[in-house]
Amino acid sequence: SKRNNSCEWKRKKQWYQRRVRANELFSCGETIAIGASGGKDSTVLAHIMKTLNDRHNYGLNLVLLSIDEGISGYRDDSLETVKRNQIQYSLPLTILSYQELYGWTMDAIVKQIGMKNNCTFCGVFRRQALDRGAAMLKCDKIVTGHNADDIAETVIMNILRGDIARLGRCTSISTGSEGMISRCKPFKYTYEKEIVMYAHFKKLDYFTTECIYSPNAYRGHARTFLKDLEKIRPRAILDIIKSGEDMAIKEEVKMPVQRTCQNCGYISSSELCKACIMLDGLNKGKPELSIGKNNKRKKILKLTADKVNDDTGQLKENGHTRANLPNQNIQEMF
């Protein structure tokens, strides 16, 4: 019934509020960037953050931050949804594009590399774009709509890849290195189906079309496996997240040392960050060199280092450069 639904969503909001307080995700007076894509997760996140901030006087300064990857027939339509959300929730909106930041759009990237590995390029560029946008807006934290299903999929992917470093931090509700903007995932323990139900019963305005390049994504295999596993064991998603949280790494295991990229100042485990390596590979017409193991990237690392301008620290090749934005170096933005 309508009354039961109302009680259920009230309990959900109370649970969310307790989760925020228990993990001390936010502090009064902070500026929070909500990663807004127009999809169900980010729309529900923006709705709940706005509602609870007004109702309980959290004292947060909320802003919407969207990234335009340059995917025709997908992102341009979803951004129209975000613009409507801006009006509905009375929140300021900032949109940054790959074209502005990197001199490339995803359509152009896919045209060069094909349908394989395009999600790898998009994921790397998008993560850095969110950080750059939040830094430009002088935000204290970034919140994203990653739900329990997403995190469980990431755990499985990192296990299959043998990526211990990412496996150790992918289940954290809040991540961030010293000097970098923290990133929070308030929906860590919220099932995807619960978010869909909330958006449906609250009649929220969100975009439902899947990215035209995602059918070939590696994540799709993890998602299929997870759904099959959930049929056998309904608690599988939360159990996998718990396993990721409890996983311990032996002290003698050598872990990557985090430092900053020599070119852009972004956090990296090597001399140049993944985004700079990928960008240079695209500009050189050899994007395949930027995908895979470290030993496969040694050639492009050397070639890239030779191309870094000593005066500006920018990569320059084939007319493509990093966007000429104020405080180009990531570290200088904080």
Short mmCIF file of C-alpha atoms in Angstrom, two decimals:
data_model
loop_
_atom_site.label_atom_id
_atom_site.label_comp_id
_atom_site.label_asym_id
_atom_site.label_seq_id
_atom_site.Cartn_x
_atom_site.Cartn_y
_atom_site.Cartn_z
CA SER A 1 0.00 0.00 0.00
CA LYS A 2 0.97 3.64 -0.31
CA ARG A 3 1.25 3.95 3.48
CA ASN A 4 3.55 0.91 3.74
CA ASN A 5 5.74 2.27 0.95
CA SER A 6 6.01 5.59 2.76
CA CYS A 7 7.09 3.83 5.98
CA GLU A 8 9.64 1.75 4.08
CA TRP A 9 11.31 4.78 2.49
CA LYS A 10 11.27 6.58 5.83
CA ARG A 11 13.18 3.66 7.36
CA LYS A 12 15.61 3.72 4.44
CA LYS A 13 16.35 7.40 4.97
CA GLN A 14 16.83 6.81 8.69
CA TRP A 15 19.23 3.96 7.90
CA TYR A 16 21.14 6.17 5.46
CA GLN A 17 21.37 8.94 8.06
CA ARG A 18 22.77 6.50 10.66
CA ARG A 19 25.30 5.23 8.12
CA VAL A 20 26.49 8.76 7.37
CA ARG A 21 26.87 9.55 11.07
CA ALA A 22 28.50 6.20 11.98
CA ASN A 23 31.19 6.62 9.32
CA GLU A 24 31.57 10.36 9.88
CA LEU A 25 31.40 10.91 6.14
CA PHE A 26 30.70 14.65 6.28
CA SER A 27 31.26 17.63 8.53
CA CYS A 28 29.24 20.82 8.84
CA GLY A 29 30.38 23.53 6.43
CA GLU A 30 31.97 21.19 3.88
CA THR A 31 31.39 21.56 0.15
CA ILE A 32 30.33 18.24 -1.34
CA ALA A 33 30.44 17.45 -5.06
CA ILE A 34 27.78 14.92 -6.09
CA GLY A 35 28.91 12.97 -9.13
CA ALA A 36 25.81 13.34 -11.32
CA SER A 37 25.36 11.24 -14.45
CA GLY A 38 21.57 11.41 -14.70
CA GLY A 39 21.23 7.69 -13.93
CA LYS A 40 19.21 6.15 -11.11
CA ASP A 41 22.09 5.91 -8.61
CA SER A 42 23.32 9.49 -8.80
CA THR A 43 19.75 10.86 -9.01
CA VAL A 44 18.66 9.00 -5.86
CA LEU A 45 21.89 10.08 -4.15
CA ALA A 46 21.28 13.74 -5.00
CA HIS A 47 17.65 13.48 -3.83
CA ILE A 48 18.54 11.90 -0.48
CA MET A 49 21.53 14.21 0.15
CA LYS A 50 19.39 17.27 -0.58
CA THR A 51 16.45 16.01 1.51
CA LEU A 52 18.48 15.06 4.60
CA ASN A 53 20.69 18.15 4.39
CA ASP A 54 17.60 20.38 4.49
CA ARG A 55 15.67 18.31 7.01
CA HIS A 56 18.43 17.72 9.56
CA ASN A 57 20.49 20.85 8.94
CA TYR A 58 23.77 19.09 8.09
CA GLY A 59 25.16 22.42 6.95
CA LEU A 60 26.60 21.00 3.73
CA ASN A 61 27.12 22.99 0.56
CA LEU A 62 25.98 20.58 -2.16
CA VAL A 63 26.93 20.93 -5.84
CA LEU A 64 26.30 18.71 -8.86
CA LEU A 65 29.34 17.76 -10.93
CA SER A 66 28.87 16.05 -14.29
CA ILE A 67 31.39 14.74 -16.78
CA ASP A 68 30.61 14.84 -20.50
CA GLU A 69 32.57 11.98 -22.07
CA GLY A 70 31.47 12.94 -25.56
CA ILE A 71 29.28 9.92 -26.39
CA SER A 72 26.70 10.95 -28.97
CA GLY A 73 23.20 9.61 -28.41
CA TYR A 74 23.92 8.76 -24.79
CA ARG A 75 25.70 11.34 -22.64
CA ASP A 76 24.15 14.34 -24.35
CA ASP A 77 20.69 12.94 -23.51
CA SER A 78 21.60 12.02 -19.93
CA LEU A 79 22.99 15.49 -19.31
CA GLU A 80 19.56 16.91 -20.15
CA THR A 81 18.25 14.84 -17.22
CA VAL A 82 20.97 16.26 -14.96
CA LYS A 83 19.99 19.78 -16.00
CA ARG A 84 16.40 19.05 -15.00
CA ASN A 85 17.64 17.64 -11.66
CA GLN A 86 19.52 20.89 -11.14
CA ILE A 87 16.24 22.79 -11.30
CA GLN A 88 14.27 20.19 -9.30
CA TYR A 89 16.77 20.12 -6.41
CA SER A 90 17.90 23.76 -6.65
CA LEU A 91 21.58 22.77 -6.75
CA PRO A 92 24.36 24.42 -8.79
CA LEU A 93 25.64 22.32 -11.69
CA THR A 94 29.09 22.20 -13.31
CA ILE A 95 29.78 20.16 -16.46
CA LEU A 96 33.32 19.29 -17.57
CA SER A 97 34.02 17.52 -20.84
CA TYR A 98 36.77 15.17 -21.99
CA GLN A 99 37.24 17.52 -24.92
CA GLU A 100 38.08 20.39 -22.54
CA LEU A 101 40.35 18.34 -20.30
CA TYR A 102 42.06 15.95 -22.70
CA GLY A 103 41.37 17.13 -26.24
CA TRP A 104 39.51 13.90 -27.00
CA THR A 105 35.93 12.62 -26.87
CA MET A 106 35.01 8.99 -26.25
CA ASP A 107 33.55 8.79 -29.76
CA ALA A 108 36.93 9.83 -31.17
CA ILE A 109 38.76 7.39 -28.86
CA VAL A 110 36.53 4.46 -29.89
CA LYS A 111 37.02 5.39 -33.52
CA GLN A 112 40.77 4.94 -33.01
CA ILE A 113 40.90 1.94 -30.65
CA GLY A 114 37.73 0.06 -31.60
CA MET A 115 35.18 -1.45 -29.22
CA LYS A 116 37.76 -3.28 -27.10
CA ASN A 117 39.18 -1.63 -23.95
CA ASN A 118 37.18 1.57 -24.47
CA CYS A 119 35.73 1.32 -20.93
CA THR A 120 39.28 1.23 -19.55
CA PHE A 121 40.07 4.58 -21.18
CA CYS A 122 36.74 6.07 -20.10
CA GLY A 123 37.08 4.89 -16.50
CA VAL A 124 40.58 6.31 -16.05
CA PHE A 125 39.72 9.65 -17.65
CA ARG A 126 36.43 9.92 -15.76
CA ARG A 127 37.97 9.32 -12.33
CA GLN A 128 40.58 11.99 -12.91
CA ALA A 129 38.02 14.37 -14.45
CA LEU A 130 35.85 14.15 -11.31
CA ASP A 131 38.86 14.95 -9.12
CA ARG A 132 39.89 17.84 -11.35
CA GLY A 133 36.36 19.22 -11.39
CA ALA A 134 35.99 18.95 -7.62
CA ALA A 135 39.35 20.66 -7.14
CA MET A 136 38.32 23.52 -9.44
CA LEU A 137 35.14 23.96 -7.39
CA LYS A 138 37.20 23.82 -4.17
CA CYS A 139 35.16 20.88 -2.86
CA ASP A 140 36.11 19.00 0.28
CA LYS A 141 34.69 15.64 -0.80
CA ILE A 142 33.15 13.81 -3.73
CA VAL A 143 30.19 11.46 -3.29
CA THR A 144 29.30 8.87 -5.91
CA GLY A 145 26.29 6.60 -6.31
CA HIS A 146 28.20 3.29 -6.29
CA ASN A 147 25.89 0.68 -4.75
CA ALA A 148 26.50 -2.73 -3.18
CA ASP A 149 26.20 -4.51 -6.53
CA ASP A 150 28.84 -2.22 -8.07
CA ILE A 151 31.29 -2.78 -5.21
CA ALA A 152 30.82 -6.56 -5.22
CA GLU A 153 31.47 -6.57 -8.97
CA THR A 154 34.64 -4.56 -8.41
CA VAL A 155 35.84 -7.04 -5.77
CA ILE A 156 35.36 -9.91 -8.24
CA MET A 157 37.12 -8.01 -11.03
CA ASN A 158 40.12 -7.20 -8.82
CA ILE A 159 40.36 -10.85 -7.73
CA LEU A 160 40.30 -12.03 -11.35
CA ARG A 161 42.95 -9.47 -12.27
CA GLY A 162 45.06 -10.25 -9.20
CA ASP A 163 45.07 -6.54 -8.33
CA ILE A 164 45.79 -6.68 -4.61
CA ALA A 165 46.33 -2.93 -4.25
CA ARG A 166 42.88 -2.02 -5.55
CA LEU A 167 41.28 -4.98 -3.79
CA GLY A 168 42.45 -3.59 -0.49
CA ARG A 169 40.68 -0.24 -0.94
CA CYS A 170 37.73 -0.90 -3.27
CA THR A 171 35.44 -1.85 -0.36
CA SER A 172 36.19 1.26 1.70
CA ILE A 173 33.20 3.56 2.15
CA SER A 174 35.58 6.52 2.01
CA THR A 175 38.89 6.68 0.16
CA GLY A 176 41.47 9.38 -0.37
CA SER A 177 45.20 9.91 -0.08
CA GLU A 178 46.89 12.74 1.74
CA GLY A 179 46.53 15.95 -0.20
CA MET A 180 43.78 14.54 -2.44
CA ILE A 181 40.01 15.00 -2.26
CA SER A 182 38.24 12.19 -0.39
CA ARG A 183 35.69 10.12 -2.27
CA CYS A 184 32.68 8.64 -0.44
CA LYS A 185 30.23 5.89 -1.39
CA PRO A 186 27.18 6.27 0.91
CA PHE A 187 25.28 3.50 -0.95
CA LYS A 188 27.94 0.89 -0.19
CA TYR A 189 25.45 -1.44 1.51
CA THR A 190 22.42 -0.54 -0.63
CA TYR A 191 21.28 -3.04 -3.25
CA GLU A 192 20.74 -1.81 -6.79
CA LYS A 193 17.13 -3.06 -6.71
CA GLU A 194 16.44 -0.92 -3.63
CA ILE A 195 17.67 2.17 -5.47
CA VAL A 196 15.46 1.33 -8.46
CA MET A 197 12.44 0.90 -6.17
CA TYR A 198 13.15 4.19 -4.37
CA ALA A 199 13.45 6.07 -7.67
CA HIS A 200 10.24 4.45 -8.95
CA PHE A 201 8.04 5.12 -5.91
CA LYS A 202 9.41 8.64 -5.45
CA LYS A 203 8.81 9.25 -9.17
CA LEU A 204 12.30 10.68 -9.63
CA ASP A 205 13.42 11.95 -13.01
CA TYR A 206 16.35 9.80 -14.18
CA PHE A 207 17.93 8.46 -17.37
CA THR A 208 17.66 4.70 -18.02
CA THR A 209 19.50 4.04 -21.30
CA GLU A 210 22.70 2.01 -21.07
CA CYS A 211 25.93 3.38 -22.52
CA ILE A 212 26.28 2.31 -26.16
CA TYR A 213 29.86 1.15 -25.54
CA SER A 214 29.23 -0.84 -22.33
CA PRO A 215 28.04 -4.22 -23.77
CA ASN A 216 31.69 -5.21 -24.32
CA ALA A 217 32.84 -4.10 -20.87
CA TYR A 218 34.81 -6.52 -18.70
CA ARG A 219 32.53 -5.60 -15.80
CA GLY A 220 29.65 -7.27 -17.63
CA HIS A 221 31.15 -10.73 -17.00
CA ALA A 222 31.46 -10.01 -13.27
CA ARG A 223 27.86 -8.74 -13.21
CA THR A 224 26.53 -11.88 -14.93
CA PHE A 225 28.46 -14.11 -12.52
CA LEU A 226 27.19 -12.13 -9.53
CA LYS A 227 23.54 -12.36 -10.61
CA ASP A 228 23.86 -16.12 -11.09
CA LEU A 229 25.48 -16.44 -7.68
CA GLU A 230 22.76 -14.34 -6.06
CA LYS A 231 20.10 -16.79 -7.28
CA ILE A 232 21.81 -19.52 -5.28
CA ARG A 233 22.81 -17.38 -2.29
CA PRO A 234 20.72 -14.21 -1.84
CA ARG A 235 23.30 -12.68 0.53
CA ALA A 236 26.12 -13.18 -1.96
CA ILE A 237 26.59 -9.47 -2.68
CA LEU A 238 27.04 -8.42 0.94
CA ASP A 239 29.12 -11.54 1.66
CA ILE A 240 31.55 -10.65 -1.14
CA ILE A 241 31.85 -7.08 0.16
CA LYS A 242 32.51 -8.45 3.67
CA SER A 243 35.18 -10.79 2.28
CA GLY A 244 36.86 -7.83 0.59
CA GLU A 245 36.79 -5.87 3.86
CA ASP A 246 38.28 -8.75 5.85
CA MET A 247 40.98 -9.66 3.35
CA ALA A 248 44.43 -9.21 4.90
CA ILE A 249 47.67 -8.76 2.97
CA LYS A 250 50.90 -10.23 4.33
CA GLU A 251 53.44 -7.67 5.46
CA GLU A 252 56.14 -9.12 3.20
CA VAL A 253 54.03 -8.49 0.08
CA LYS A 254 55.41 -5.51 -1.79
CA MET A 255 52.68 -2.95 -2.48
CA PRO A 256 52.81 -0.08 -5.00
CA VAL A 257 54.06 3.17 -3.52
CA GLN A 258 51.73 6.08 -4.17
CA ARG A 259 53.33 9.25 -5.51
CA THR A 260 52.39 12.00 -7.96
CA CYS A 261 52.56 12.10 -11.73
CA GLN A 262 55.55 14.07 -13.02
CA ASN A 263 53.40 15.58 -15.75
CA CYS A 264 50.05 16.56 -14.20
CA GLY A 265 50.59 16.06 -10.46
CA TYR A 266 47.77 13.51 -10.15
CA ILE A 267 48.20 10.58 -7.75
CA SER A 268 50.02 7.66 -9.37
CA SER A 269 52.03 4.54 -8.57
CA SER A 270 54.55 5.25 -11.34
CA GLU A 271 56.37 8.22 -12.84
CA LEU A 272 53.37 9.10 -15.00
CA CYS A 273 49.72 8.53 -14.16
CA LYS A 274 47.55 6.19 -16.20
CA ALA A 275 45.65 9.09 -17.78
CA CYS A 276 48.83 10.72 -19.09
CA ILE A 277 50.09 7.40 -20.45
CA MET A 278 46.80 6.71 -22.20
CA LEU A 279 46.55 10.24 -23.55
CA ASP A 280 50.05 10.06 -24.99
CA GLY A 281 49.32 6.66 -26.50
CA LEU A 282 46.27 8.11 -28.23
CA ASN A 283 48.19 11.14 -29.47
CA LYS A 284 50.93 8.92 -30.86
CA GLY A 285 48.42 6.65 -32.57
CA LYS A 286 49.52 3.69 -30.41
CA PRO A 287 46.82 3.36 -27.72
CA GLU A 288 47.51 -0.37 -27.32
CA LEU A 289 50.82 0.44 -25.57
CA SER A 290 48.95 2.07 -22.69
CA ILE A 291 46.88 -1.04 -21.91
CA GLY A 292 48.15 -4.00 -19.92
CA LYS A 293 50.98 -4.81 -17.56
CA ASN A 294 53.71 -2.40 -16.54
CA ASN A 295 56.37 -4.12 -18.63
CA LYS A 296 54.21 -3.52 -21.68
CA ARG A 297 54.10 0.22 -20.93
CA LYS A 298 57.83 0.81 -20.43
CA LYS A 299 58.28 1.94 -24.03
CA ILE A 300 55.57 4.56 -23.87
CA LEU A 301 56.75 5.71 -20.43
CA LYS A 302 60.14 6.50 -21.91
CA LEU A 303 58.68 8.10 -25.02
CA THR A 304 56.25 10.16 -22.94
CA ALA A 305 58.91 11.40 -20.53
CA ASP A 306 60.91 12.69 -23.49
CA LYS A 307 57.92 14.68 -24.72
CA VAL A 308 57.11 16.47 -21.45
CA ASN A 309 57.74 20.17 -21.84
CA ASP A 310 60.10 21.35 -19.08
CA ASP A 311 58.47 24.78 -18.93
CA THR A 312 54.76 23.82 -18.84
CA GLY A 313 54.79 20.15 -17.88
CA GLN A 314 52.17 19.48 -20.58
CA LEU A 315 52.11 16.68 -23.12
CA LYS A 316 52.07 17.96 -26.69
CA GLU A 317 51.53 15.74 -29.69
CA ASN A 318 49.40 15.97 -32.86
CA GLY A 319 47.83 19.20 -31.65
CA HIS A 320 46.28 17.64 -28.52
CA THR A 321 47.24 19.06 -25.13
CA ARG A 322 45.89 19.08 -21.61
CA ALA A 323 43.23 21.74 -21.15
CA ASN A 324 44.67 25.16 -20.37
CA LEU A 325 42.81 25.50 -17.07
CA PRO A 326 43.83 27.56 -14.05
CA ASN A 327 46.04 25.64 -11.61
CA GLN A 328 46.69 22.87 -14.12
CA ASN A 329 48.75 20.82 -11.68
CA ILE A 330 46.39 18.71 -9.56
CA GLN A 331 48.37 19.20 -6.35
CA GLU A 332 48.23 22.98 -6.71
CA MET A 333 44.42 22.84 -6.74
CA PHE A 334 44.17 21.83 -3.10
#
